[in-house]
Amino acid sequence: MFRRKLSALDYHNPAGFNCRDETEFRNFIVWLEDQKIRHYKIEDRGNLRNIHSDEWPKSFEKYMKDVNCPFKIQERQETVDWLLGLAVRLEYGDNADKYKDSTPDGAKNADNTAKNAEPLVNLDVNNPDFKAGVMALANLLQIQRHDDYLVMLKAIRILVQERLTQDAIAKASQSKEGLPVALEKHILGFDTGDAVINEAAQILRLLHIEELRELQTKINEAIVAVQAIIADPKTDHRLGKVGR
């Protein structure tokens, strides 16, 4: 019944609190006054702290009147609930700056889910800092400039996902063993008159072919990245904006 309020107040046993247990109840009232409500000055709390005294019920009844509790001492559950409510209000007042911007967990989860679903929707694309950051990343990653900074950011994201993830870096770092090449099987197409120079020319030609293959691979990757952006149903590349 009181679990949520007790948890909010950091009570040591919110789930097992039993207000019908006289000793536990009296200790709880002392804790509540000492730690949360603090209606009395410290020197005036002696009677309330003396939980083994036969006069304690009278001291507690006086305390209820002093804090303007509307219930009678016999209405224990109602009294406890009211005192907990008072303590929560006072706790909030003491820590207003801490709690004023807090959001319920359910709302936080829903908001996080929405943001994770499309992390680029709520960006202010006209913010100068945003534009500068995107341009710096694009230059660093050698990505083609585009008039729509959001499109550039999506291209950056695709590149990072495909080339800069831990798996991609690990795979790229793996040493590759070259295959033996029989130069005599590759026709040079001309003769320099020197066998050594001919062999060097064959090696240079093979290296150039390998560079062309790597270039073609990068071109293909760029085409795939652009197609992924254009194929996004939320991206209208003609209008230069995202969303309907």
PDB file of C-alpha atoms in Angstrom:
ATOM      1  CA  MET A   1       0.000   0.000   0.000  1.00  0.00           C
ATOM      2  CA  PHE A   2       2.831   2.399   0.886  1.00  0.00           C
ATOM      3  CA  ARG A   3       5.583   0.821  -1.195  1.00  0.00           C
ATOM      4  CA  ARG A   4       5.916   3.485  -3.888  1.00  0.00           C
ATOM      5  CA  LYS A   5       6.082   6.385  -1.460  1.00  0.00           C
ATOM      6  CA  LEU A   6       8.473   4.539   0.819  1.00  0.00           C
ATOM      7  CA  SER A   7      10.717   3.755  -2.155  1.00  0.00           C
ATOM      8  CA  ALA A   8      10.619   7.387  -3.226  1.00  0.00           C
ATOM      9  CA  LEU A   9      11.787   8.364   0.237  1.00  0.00           C
ATOM     10  CA  ASP A  10      14.555   5.711   0.274  1.00  0.00           C
ATOM     11  CA  TYR A  11      13.078   3.840   3.216  1.00  0.00           C
ATOM     12  CA  HIS A  12      15.238   0.831   4.063  1.00  0.00           C
ATOM     13  CA  ASN A  13      12.424  -1.755   3.791  1.00  0.00           C
ATOM     14  CA  PRO A  14       9.663  -0.441   1.501  1.00  0.00           C
ATOM     15  CA  ALA A  15       8.327  -3.879   0.564  1.00  0.00           C
ATOM     16  CA  GLY A  16       8.206  -5.298   4.087  1.00  0.00           C
ATOM     17  CA  PHE A  17       6.961  -2.326   6.081  1.00  0.00           C
ATOM     18  CA  ASN A  18       4.130  -3.284   8.487  1.00  0.00           C
ATOM     19  CA  CYS A  19       2.395  -0.347  10.111  1.00  0.00           C
ATOM     20  CA  ARG A  20       0.427  -2.714  12.398  1.00  0.00           C
ATOM     21  CA  ASP A  21       3.639  -3.741  14.167  1.00  0.00           C
ATOM     22  CA  GLU A  22       3.823  -1.245  17.039  1.00  0.00           C
ATOM     23  CA  THR A  23       7.605  -1.162  17.390  1.00  0.00           C
ATOM     24  CA  GLU A  24       8.154  -0.876  13.646  1.00  0.00           C
ATOM     25  CA  PHE A  25       5.498   1.805  13.392  1.00  0.00           C
ATOM     26  CA  ARG A  26       7.033   3.947  16.141  1.00  0.00           C
ATOM     27  CA  ASN A  27      10.521   3.601  14.683  1.00  0.00           C
ATOM     28  CA  PHE A  28       9.116   4.565  11.305  1.00  0.00           C
ATOM     29  CA  ILE A  29       7.529   7.752  12.684  1.00  0.00           C
ATOM     30  CA  VAL A  30      10.817   8.742  14.302  1.00  0.00           C
ATOM     31  CA  TRP A  31      12.682   8.108  11.034  1.00  0.00           C
ATOM     32  CA  LEU A  32      10.117  10.085   9.064  1.00  0.00           C
ATOM     33  CA  GLU A  33      10.396  13.117  11.360  1.00  0.00           C
ATOM     34  CA  ASP A  34      14.186  12.946  11.697  1.00  0.00           C
ATOM     35  CA  GLN A  35      14.988  12.383   8.024  1.00  0.00           C
ATOM     36  CA  LYS A  36      12.158  13.839   5.947  1.00  0.00           C
ATOM     37  CA  ILE A  37       9.541  15.995   7.649  1.00  0.00           C
ATOM     38  CA  ARG A  38      11.707  17.730  10.311  1.00  0.00           C
ATOM     39  CA  HIS A  39       8.796  19.689  11.733  1.00  0.00           C
ATOM     40  CA  TYR A  40      10.336  19.832  15.213  1.00  0.00           C
ATOM     41  CA  LYS A  41      13.738  21.178  16.103  1.00  0.00           C
ATOM     42  CA  ILE A  42      16.166  18.419  17.059  1.00  0.00           C
ATOM     43  CA  GLU A  43      15.964  19.249  20.758  1.00  0.00           C
ATOM     44  CA  ASP A  44      12.156  18.993  20.662  1.00  0.00           C
ATOM     45  CA  ARG A  45      12.039  15.450  19.276  1.00  0.00           C
ATOM     46  CA  GLY A  46      12.900  13.694  22.541  1.00  0.00           C
ATOM     47  CA  ASN A  47       9.376  12.556  23.445  1.00  0.00           C
ATOM     48  CA  LEU A  48       8.758  11.229  19.950  1.00  0.00           C
ATOM     49  CA  ARG A  49      12.086   9.360  19.951  1.00  0.00           C
ATOM     50  CA  ASN A  50      11.322   7.662  23.268  1.00  0.00           C
ATOM     51  CA  ILE A  51       9.418   4.837  21.573  1.00  0.00           C
ATOM     52  CA  HIS A  52       9.397   2.616  24.709  1.00  0.00           C
ATOM     53  CA  SER A  53       7.599   5.187  26.842  1.00  0.00           C
ATOM     54  CA  ASP A  54       3.964   4.623  27.828  1.00  0.00           C
ATOM     55  CA  GLU A  55       3.410   8.288  26.973  1.00  0.00           C
ATOM     56  CA  TRP A  56       4.465   7.825  23.365  1.00  0.00           C
ATOM     57  CA  PRO A  57       0.875   7.642  21.962  1.00  0.00           C
ATOM     58  CA  LYS A  58       0.165  11.068  23.519  1.00  0.00           C
ATOM     59  CA  SER A  59       3.386  12.464  22.069  1.00  0.00           C
ATOM     60  CA  PHE A  60       2.439  11.108  18.672  1.00  0.00           C
ATOM     61  CA  GLU A  61      -1.086  12.503  18.910  1.00  0.00           C
ATOM     62  CA  LYS A  62       0.376  15.930  19.678  1.00  0.00           C
ATOM     63  CA  TYR A  63       2.730  15.535  16.738  1.00  0.00           C
ATOM     64  CA  MET A  64      -0.190  14.808  14.425  1.00  0.00           C
ATOM     65  CA  LYS A  65      -1.917  17.992  15.538  1.00  0.00           C
ATOM     66  CA  ASP A  66       1.273  20.015  15.101  1.00  0.00           C
ATOM     67  CA  VAL A  67       1.667  18.882  11.504  1.00  0.00           C
ATOM     68  CA  ASN A  68      -2.075  19.379  10.895  1.00  0.00           C
ATOM     69  CA  CYS A  69      -2.780  15.725  10.101  1.00  0.00           C
ATOM     70  CA  PRO A  70      -6.574  15.437   9.514  1.00  0.00           C
ATOM     71  CA  PHE A  71      -6.852  11.837  10.776  1.00  0.00           C
ATOM     72  CA  LYS A  72      -7.208  10.395  14.246  1.00  0.00           C
ATOM     73  CA  ILE A  73      -4.566   8.264  15.921  1.00  0.00           C
ATOM     74  CA  GLN A  74      -6.783   5.172  15.548  1.00  0.00           C
ATOM     75  CA  GLU A  75      -6.806   5.591  11.750  1.00  0.00           C
ATOM     76  CA  ARG A  76      -3.279   4.299  11.370  1.00  0.00           C
ATOM     77  CA  GLN A  77      -3.164   3.450   7.675  1.00  0.00           C
ATOM     78  CA  GLU A  78      -4.710   6.760   6.686  1.00  0.00           C
ATOM     79  CA  THR A  79      -2.312   8.583   9.006  1.00  0.00           C
ATOM     80  CA  VAL A  80       0.732   6.813   7.589  1.00  0.00           C
ATOM     81  CA  ASP A  81      -0.352   7.517   4.022  1.00  0.00           C
ATOM     82  CA  TRP A  82      -0.930  11.195   4.806  1.00  0.00           C
ATOM     83  CA  LEU A  83       2.440  11.566   6.556  1.00  0.00           C
ATOM     84  CA  LEU A  84       4.162   9.874   3.623  1.00  0.00           C
ATOM     85  CA  GLY A  85       2.479  12.294   1.249  1.00  0.00           C
ATOM     86  CA  LEU A  86       3.671  15.207   3.376  1.00  0.00           C
ATOM     87  CA  ALA A  87       7.200  13.815   3.410  1.00  0.00           C
ATOM     88  CA  VAL A  88       7.219  13.379  -0.363  1.00  0.00           C
ATOM     89  CA  ARG A  89       6.081  16.979  -0.878  1.00  0.00           C
ATOM     90  CA  LEU A  90       8.765  18.261   1.476  1.00  0.00           C
ATOM     91  CA  GLU A  91      11.390  16.075  -0.166  1.00  0.00           C
ATOM     92  CA  TYR A  92      10.437  17.486  -3.554  1.00  0.00           C
ATOM     93  CA  GLY A  93      10.609  21.025  -2.184  1.00  0.00           C
ATOM     94  CA  ASP A  94      14.105  20.412  -0.849  1.00  0.00           C
ATOM     95  CA  ASN A  95      15.257  18.969  -4.188  1.00  0.00           C
ATOM     96  CA  ALA A  96      13.154  20.885  -6.687  1.00  0.00           C
ATOM     97  CA  ASP A  97      16.070  21.473  -9.073  1.00  0.00           C
ATOM     98  CA  LYS A  98      16.843  17.757  -9.068  1.00  0.00           C
ATOM     99  CA  TYR A  99      13.336  16.604  -9.947  1.00  0.00           C
ATOM    100  CA  LYS A 100      11.839  19.445 -12.007  1.00  0.00           C
ATOM    101  CA  ASP A 101      13.136  18.066 -15.318  1.00  0.00           C
ATOM    102  CA  SER A 102      12.571  14.408 -14.491  1.00  0.00           C
ATOM    103  CA  THR A 103      10.393  12.290 -16.767  1.00  0.00           C
ATOM    104  CA  PRO A 104       8.506   9.088 -15.921  1.00  0.00           C
ATOM    105  CA  ASP A 105      10.317   5.945 -17.007  1.00  0.00           C
ATOM    106  CA  GLY A 106       7.538   5.008 -19.417  1.00  0.00           C
ATOM    107  CA  ALA A 107       7.715   8.371 -21.143  1.00  0.00           C
ATOM    108  CA  LYS A 108      11.508   8.151 -21.315  1.00  0.00           C
ATOM    109  CA  ASN A 109      11.368   4.704 -22.891  1.00  0.00           C
ATOM    110  CA  ALA A 110       8.753   5.780 -25.425  1.00  0.00           C
ATOM    111  CA  ASP A 111      10.755   8.885 -26.290  1.00  0.00           C
ATOM    112  CA  ASN A 112      13.971   6.878 -26.640  1.00  0.00           C
ATOM    113  CA  THR A 113      12.212   4.350 -28.850  1.00  0.00           C
ATOM    114  CA  ALA A 114      10.970   7.106 -31.143  1.00  0.00           C
ATOM    115  CA  LYS A 115      14.401   8.700 -31.331  1.00  0.00           C
ATOM    116  CA  ASN A 116      16.123   5.394 -32.016  1.00  0.00           C
ATOM    117  CA  ALA A 117      13.628   4.582 -34.761  1.00  0.00           C
ATOM    118  CA  GLU A 118      14.775   7.563 -36.821  1.00  0.00           C
ATOM    119  CA  PRO A 119      17.666   9.398 -35.148  1.00  0.00           C
ATOM    120  CA  LEU A 120      17.890  12.066 -37.866  1.00  0.00           C
ATOM    121  CA  VAL A 121      14.301  13.309 -37.739  1.00  0.00           C
ATOM    122  CA  ASN A 122      14.649  15.817 -34.911  1.00  0.00           C
ATOM    123  CA  LEU A 123      17.898  17.404 -36.042  1.00  0.00           C
ATOM    124  CA  ASP A 124      17.977  21.116 -36.762  1.00  0.00           C
ATOM    125  CA  VAL A 125      19.531  21.024 -40.215  1.00  0.00           C
ATOM    126  CA  ASN A 126      19.784  24.823 -40.323  1.00  0.00           C
ATOM    127  CA  ASN A 127      21.959  25.008 -37.240  1.00  0.00           C
ATOM    128  CA  PRO A 128      25.415  26.367 -38.235  1.00  0.00           C
ATOM    129  CA  ASP A 129      27.145  24.014 -35.785  1.00  0.00           C
ATOM    130  CA  PHE A 130      25.351  21.050 -37.352  1.00  0.00           C
ATOM    131  CA  LYS A 131      26.399  22.086 -40.845  1.00  0.00           C
ATOM    132  CA  ALA A 132      29.995  22.658 -39.782  1.00  0.00           C
ATOM    133  CA  GLY A 133      30.144  19.270 -38.060  1.00  0.00           C
ATOM    134  CA  VAL A 134      28.723  17.404 -41.055  1.00  0.00           C
ATOM    135  CA  MET A 135      31.106  19.181 -43.428  1.00  0.00           C
ATOM    136  CA  ALA A 136      34.086  18.362 -41.221  1.00  0.00           C
ATOM    137  CA  LEU A 137      33.114  14.685 -41.127  1.00  0.00           C
ATOM    138  CA  ALA A 138      32.511  14.600 -44.874  1.00  0.00           C
ATOM    139  CA  ASN A 139      35.945  16.101 -45.543  1.00  0.00           C
ATOM    140  CA  LEU A 140      37.594  13.698 -43.112  1.00  0.00           C
ATOM    141  CA  LEU A 141      35.917  10.659 -44.688  1.00  0.00           C
ATOM    142  CA  GLN A 142      36.287  12.024 -48.242  1.00  0.00           C
ATOM    143  CA  ILE A 143      32.559  11.966 -48.950  1.00  0.00           C
ATOM    144  CA  GLN A 144      31.170  13.935 -51.883  1.00  0.00           C
ATOM    145  CA  ARG A 145      29.571  17.249 -50.890  1.00  0.00           C
ATOM    146  CA  HIS A 146      25.793  17.576 -51.228  1.00  0.00           C
ATOM    147  CA  ASP A 147      23.510  20.613 -50.915  1.00  0.00           C
ATOM    148  CA  ASP A 148      21.386  18.769 -48.342  1.00  0.00           C
ATOM    149  CA  TYR A 149      23.431  18.304 -45.171  1.00  0.00           C
ATOM    150  CA  LEU A 150      21.054  15.607 -43.952  1.00  0.00           C
ATOM    151  CA  VAL A 151      21.772  13.524 -47.038  1.00  0.00           C
ATOM    152  CA  MET A 152      25.478  13.965 -46.369  1.00  0.00           C
ATOM    153  CA  LEU A 153      24.976  12.829 -42.794  1.00  0.00           C
ATOM    154  CA  LYS A 154      23.141   9.716 -43.944  1.00  0.00           C
ATOM    155  CA  ALA A 155      25.998   8.936 -46.340  1.00  0.00           C
ATOM    156  CA  ILE A 156      28.427   9.341 -43.436  1.00  0.00           C
ATOM    157  CA  ARG A 157      26.348   6.974 -41.342  1.00  0.00           C
ATOM    158  CA  ILE A 158      26.308   4.344 -44.091  1.00  0.00           C
ATOM    159  CA  LEU A 159      30.060   4.607 -44.551  1.00  0.00           C
ATOM    160  CA  VAL A 160      30.703   4.322 -40.816  1.00  0.00           C
ATOM    161  CA  GLN A 161      28.398   1.318 -40.517  1.00  0.00           C
ATOM    162  CA  GLU A 162      29.967  -0.512 -43.446  1.00  0.00           C
ATOM    163  CA  ARG A 163      33.628   0.449 -43.125  1.00  0.00           C
ATOM    164  CA  LEU A 164      34.355   1.683 -39.605  1.00  0.00           C
ATOM    165  CA  THR A 165      32.581  -0.792 -37.331  1.00  0.00           C
ATOM    166  CA  GLN A 166      34.726  -3.024 -35.135  1.00  0.00           C
ATOM    167  CA  ASP A 167      34.093  -6.042 -37.379  1.00  0.00           C
ATOM    168  CA  ALA A 168      34.944  -4.113 -40.542  1.00  0.00           C
ATOM    169  CA  ILE A 169      38.163  -2.734 -39.041  1.00  0.00           C
ATOM    170  CA  ALA A 170      39.174  -6.159 -37.756  1.00  0.00           C
ATOM    171  CA  LYS A 171      38.551  -7.696 -41.159  1.00  0.00           C
ATOM    172  CA  ALA A 172      40.505  -4.958 -42.927  1.00  0.00           C
ATOM    173  CA  SER A 173      43.422  -5.368 -40.491  1.00  0.00           C
ATOM    174  CA  GLN A 174      43.838  -9.039 -41.297  1.00  0.00           C
ATOM    175  CA  SER A 175      46.970  -9.696 -43.279  1.00  0.00           C
ATOM    176  CA  LYS A 176      46.390 -10.905 -46.792  1.00  0.00           C
ATOM    177  CA  GLU A 177      48.821 -13.329 -48.345  1.00  0.00           C
ATOM    178  CA  GLY A 178      49.575 -12.557 -51.942  1.00  0.00           C
ATOM    179  CA  LEU A 179      49.346 -15.185 -54.666  1.00  0.00           C
ATOM    180  CA  PRO A 180      52.414 -15.991 -56.745  1.00  0.00           C
ATOM    181  CA  VAL A 181      52.244 -14.477 -60.214  1.00  0.00           C
ATOM    182  CA  ALA A 182      53.915 -15.963 -63.300  1.00  0.00           C
ATOM    183  CA  LEU A 183      55.120 -12.894 -65.176  1.00  0.00           C
ATOM    184  CA  GLU A 184      55.810 -14.865 -68.359  1.00  0.00           C
ATOM    185  CA  LYS A 185      52.058 -15.488 -68.725  1.00  0.00           C
ATOM    186  CA  HIS A 186      51.316 -11.734 -68.863  1.00  0.00           C
ATOM    187  CA  ILE A 187      52.098 -10.162 -72.194  1.00  0.00           C
ATOM    188  CA  LEU A 188      53.629  -6.701 -71.913  1.00  0.00           C
ATOM    189  CA  GLY A 189      52.666  -5.596 -75.433  1.00  0.00           C
ATOM    190  CA  PHE A 190      55.980  -3.913 -76.209  1.00  0.00           C
ATOM    191  CA  ASP A 191      59.660  -4.632 -75.859  1.00  0.00           C
ATOM    192  CA  THR A 192      62.194  -2.268 -74.353  1.00  0.00           C
ATOM    193  CA  GLY A 193      65.137  -4.375 -75.451  1.00  0.00           C
ATOM    194  CA  ASP A 194      66.118  -5.053 -71.844  1.00  0.00           C
ATOM    195  CA  ALA A 195      64.788  -8.165 -70.065  1.00  0.00           C
ATOM    196  CA  VAL A 196      65.042  -6.561 -66.596  1.00  0.00           C
ATOM    197  CA  ILE A 197      63.165  -3.435 -67.692  1.00  0.00           C
ATOM    198  CA  ASN A 198      60.541  -5.595 -69.402  1.00  0.00           C
ATOM    199  CA  GLU A 199      59.985  -7.495 -66.167  1.00  0.00           C
ATOM    200  CA  ALA A 200      59.740  -4.250 -64.177  1.00  0.00           C
ATOM    201  CA  ALA A 201      57.183  -2.917 -66.659  1.00  0.00           C
ATOM    202  CA  GLN A 202      55.121  -6.088 -66.287  1.00  0.00           C
ATOM    203  CA  ILE A 203      55.104  -5.675 -62.489  1.00  0.00           C
ATOM    204  CA  LEU A 204      54.057  -2.010 -62.779  1.00  0.00           C
ATOM    205  CA  ARG A 205      51.225  -2.963 -65.127  1.00  0.00           C
ATOM    206  CA  LEU A 206      49.958  -5.630 -62.711  1.00  0.00           C
ATOM    207  CA  LEU A 207      50.084  -3.152 -59.799  1.00  0.00           C
ATOM    208  CA  HIS A 208      48.178  -0.607 -61.884  1.00  0.00           C
ATOM    209  CA  ILE A 209      45.489  -3.202 -62.650  1.00  0.00           C
ATOM    210  CA  GLU A 210      45.153  -3.942 -58.930  1.00  0.00           C
ATOM    211  CA  GLU A 211      44.753  -0.219 -58.199  1.00  0.00           C
ATOM    212  CA  LEU A 212      42.054   0.029 -60.854  1.00  0.00           C
ATOM    213  CA  ARG A 213      40.208  -2.887 -59.237  1.00  0.00           C
ATOM    214  CA  GLU A 214      40.334  -1.209 -55.828  1.00  0.00           C
ATOM    215  CA  LEU A 215      39.083   2.028 -57.395  1.00  0.00           C
ATOM    216  CA  GLN A 216      36.205   0.170 -59.066  1.00  0.00           C
ATOM    217  CA  THR A 217      35.320  -1.425 -55.703  1.00  0.00           C
ATOM    218  CA  LYS A 218      35.180   2.011 -54.058  1.00  0.00           C
ATOM    219  CA  ILE A 219      33.050   3.359 -56.901  1.00  0.00           C
ATOM    220  CA  ASN A 220      30.636   0.453 -56.482  1.00  0.00           C
ATOM    221  CA  GLU A 221      30.439   1.096 -52.745  1.00  0.00           C
ATOM    222  CA  ALA A 222      29.689   4.776 -53.376  1.00  0.00           C
ATOM    223  CA  ILE A 223      26.936   3.857 -55.832  1.00  0.00           C
ATOM    224  CA  VAL A 224      25.395   1.477 -53.304  1.00  0.00           C
ATOM    225  CA  ALA A 225      25.527   4.171 -50.602  1.00  0.00           C
ATOM    226  CA  VAL A 226      23.818   6.735 -52.856  1.00  0.00           C
ATOM    227  CA  GLN A 227      21.172   4.212 -53.901  1.00  0.00           C
ATOM    228  CA  ALA A 228      20.474   3.402 -50.248  1.00  0.00           C
ATOM    229  CA  ILE A 229      19.862   7.085 -49.547  1.00  0.00           C
ATOM    230  CA  ILE A 230      17.693   7.693 -52.604  1.00  0.00           C
ATOM    231  CA  ALA A 231      15.693   4.523 -51.950  1.00  0.00           C
ATOM    232  CA  ASP A 232      14.787   5.739 -48.461  1.00  0.00           C
ATOM    233  CA  PRO A 233      11.018   6.494 -48.661  1.00  0.00           C
ATOM    234  CA  LYS A 234      11.423   9.355 -46.182  1.00  0.00           C
ATOM    235  CA  THR A 235      14.073  11.091 -48.275  1.00  0.00           C
ATOM    236  CA  ASP A 236      13.043  13.333 -51.140  1.00  0.00           C
ATOM    237  CA  HIS A 237      16.391  14.167 -52.772  1.00  0.00           C
ATOM    238  CA  ARG A 238      14.679  16.500 -55.234  1.00  0.00           C
ATOM    239  CA  LEU A 239      13.376  18.758 -52.496  1.00  0.00           C
ATOM    240  CA  GLY A 240      16.466  18.442 -50.380  1.00  0.00           C
ATOM    241  CA  LYS A 241      14.563  17.538 -47.235  1.00  0.00           C
ATOM    242  CA  VAL A 242      13.473  14.540 -45.205  1.00  0.00           C
ATOM    243  CA  GLY A 243       9.888  13.649 -44.354  1.00  0.00           C
ATOM    244  CA  ARG A 244       6.593  14.075 -46.103  1.00  0.00           C
TER     245      ARG A 244
END
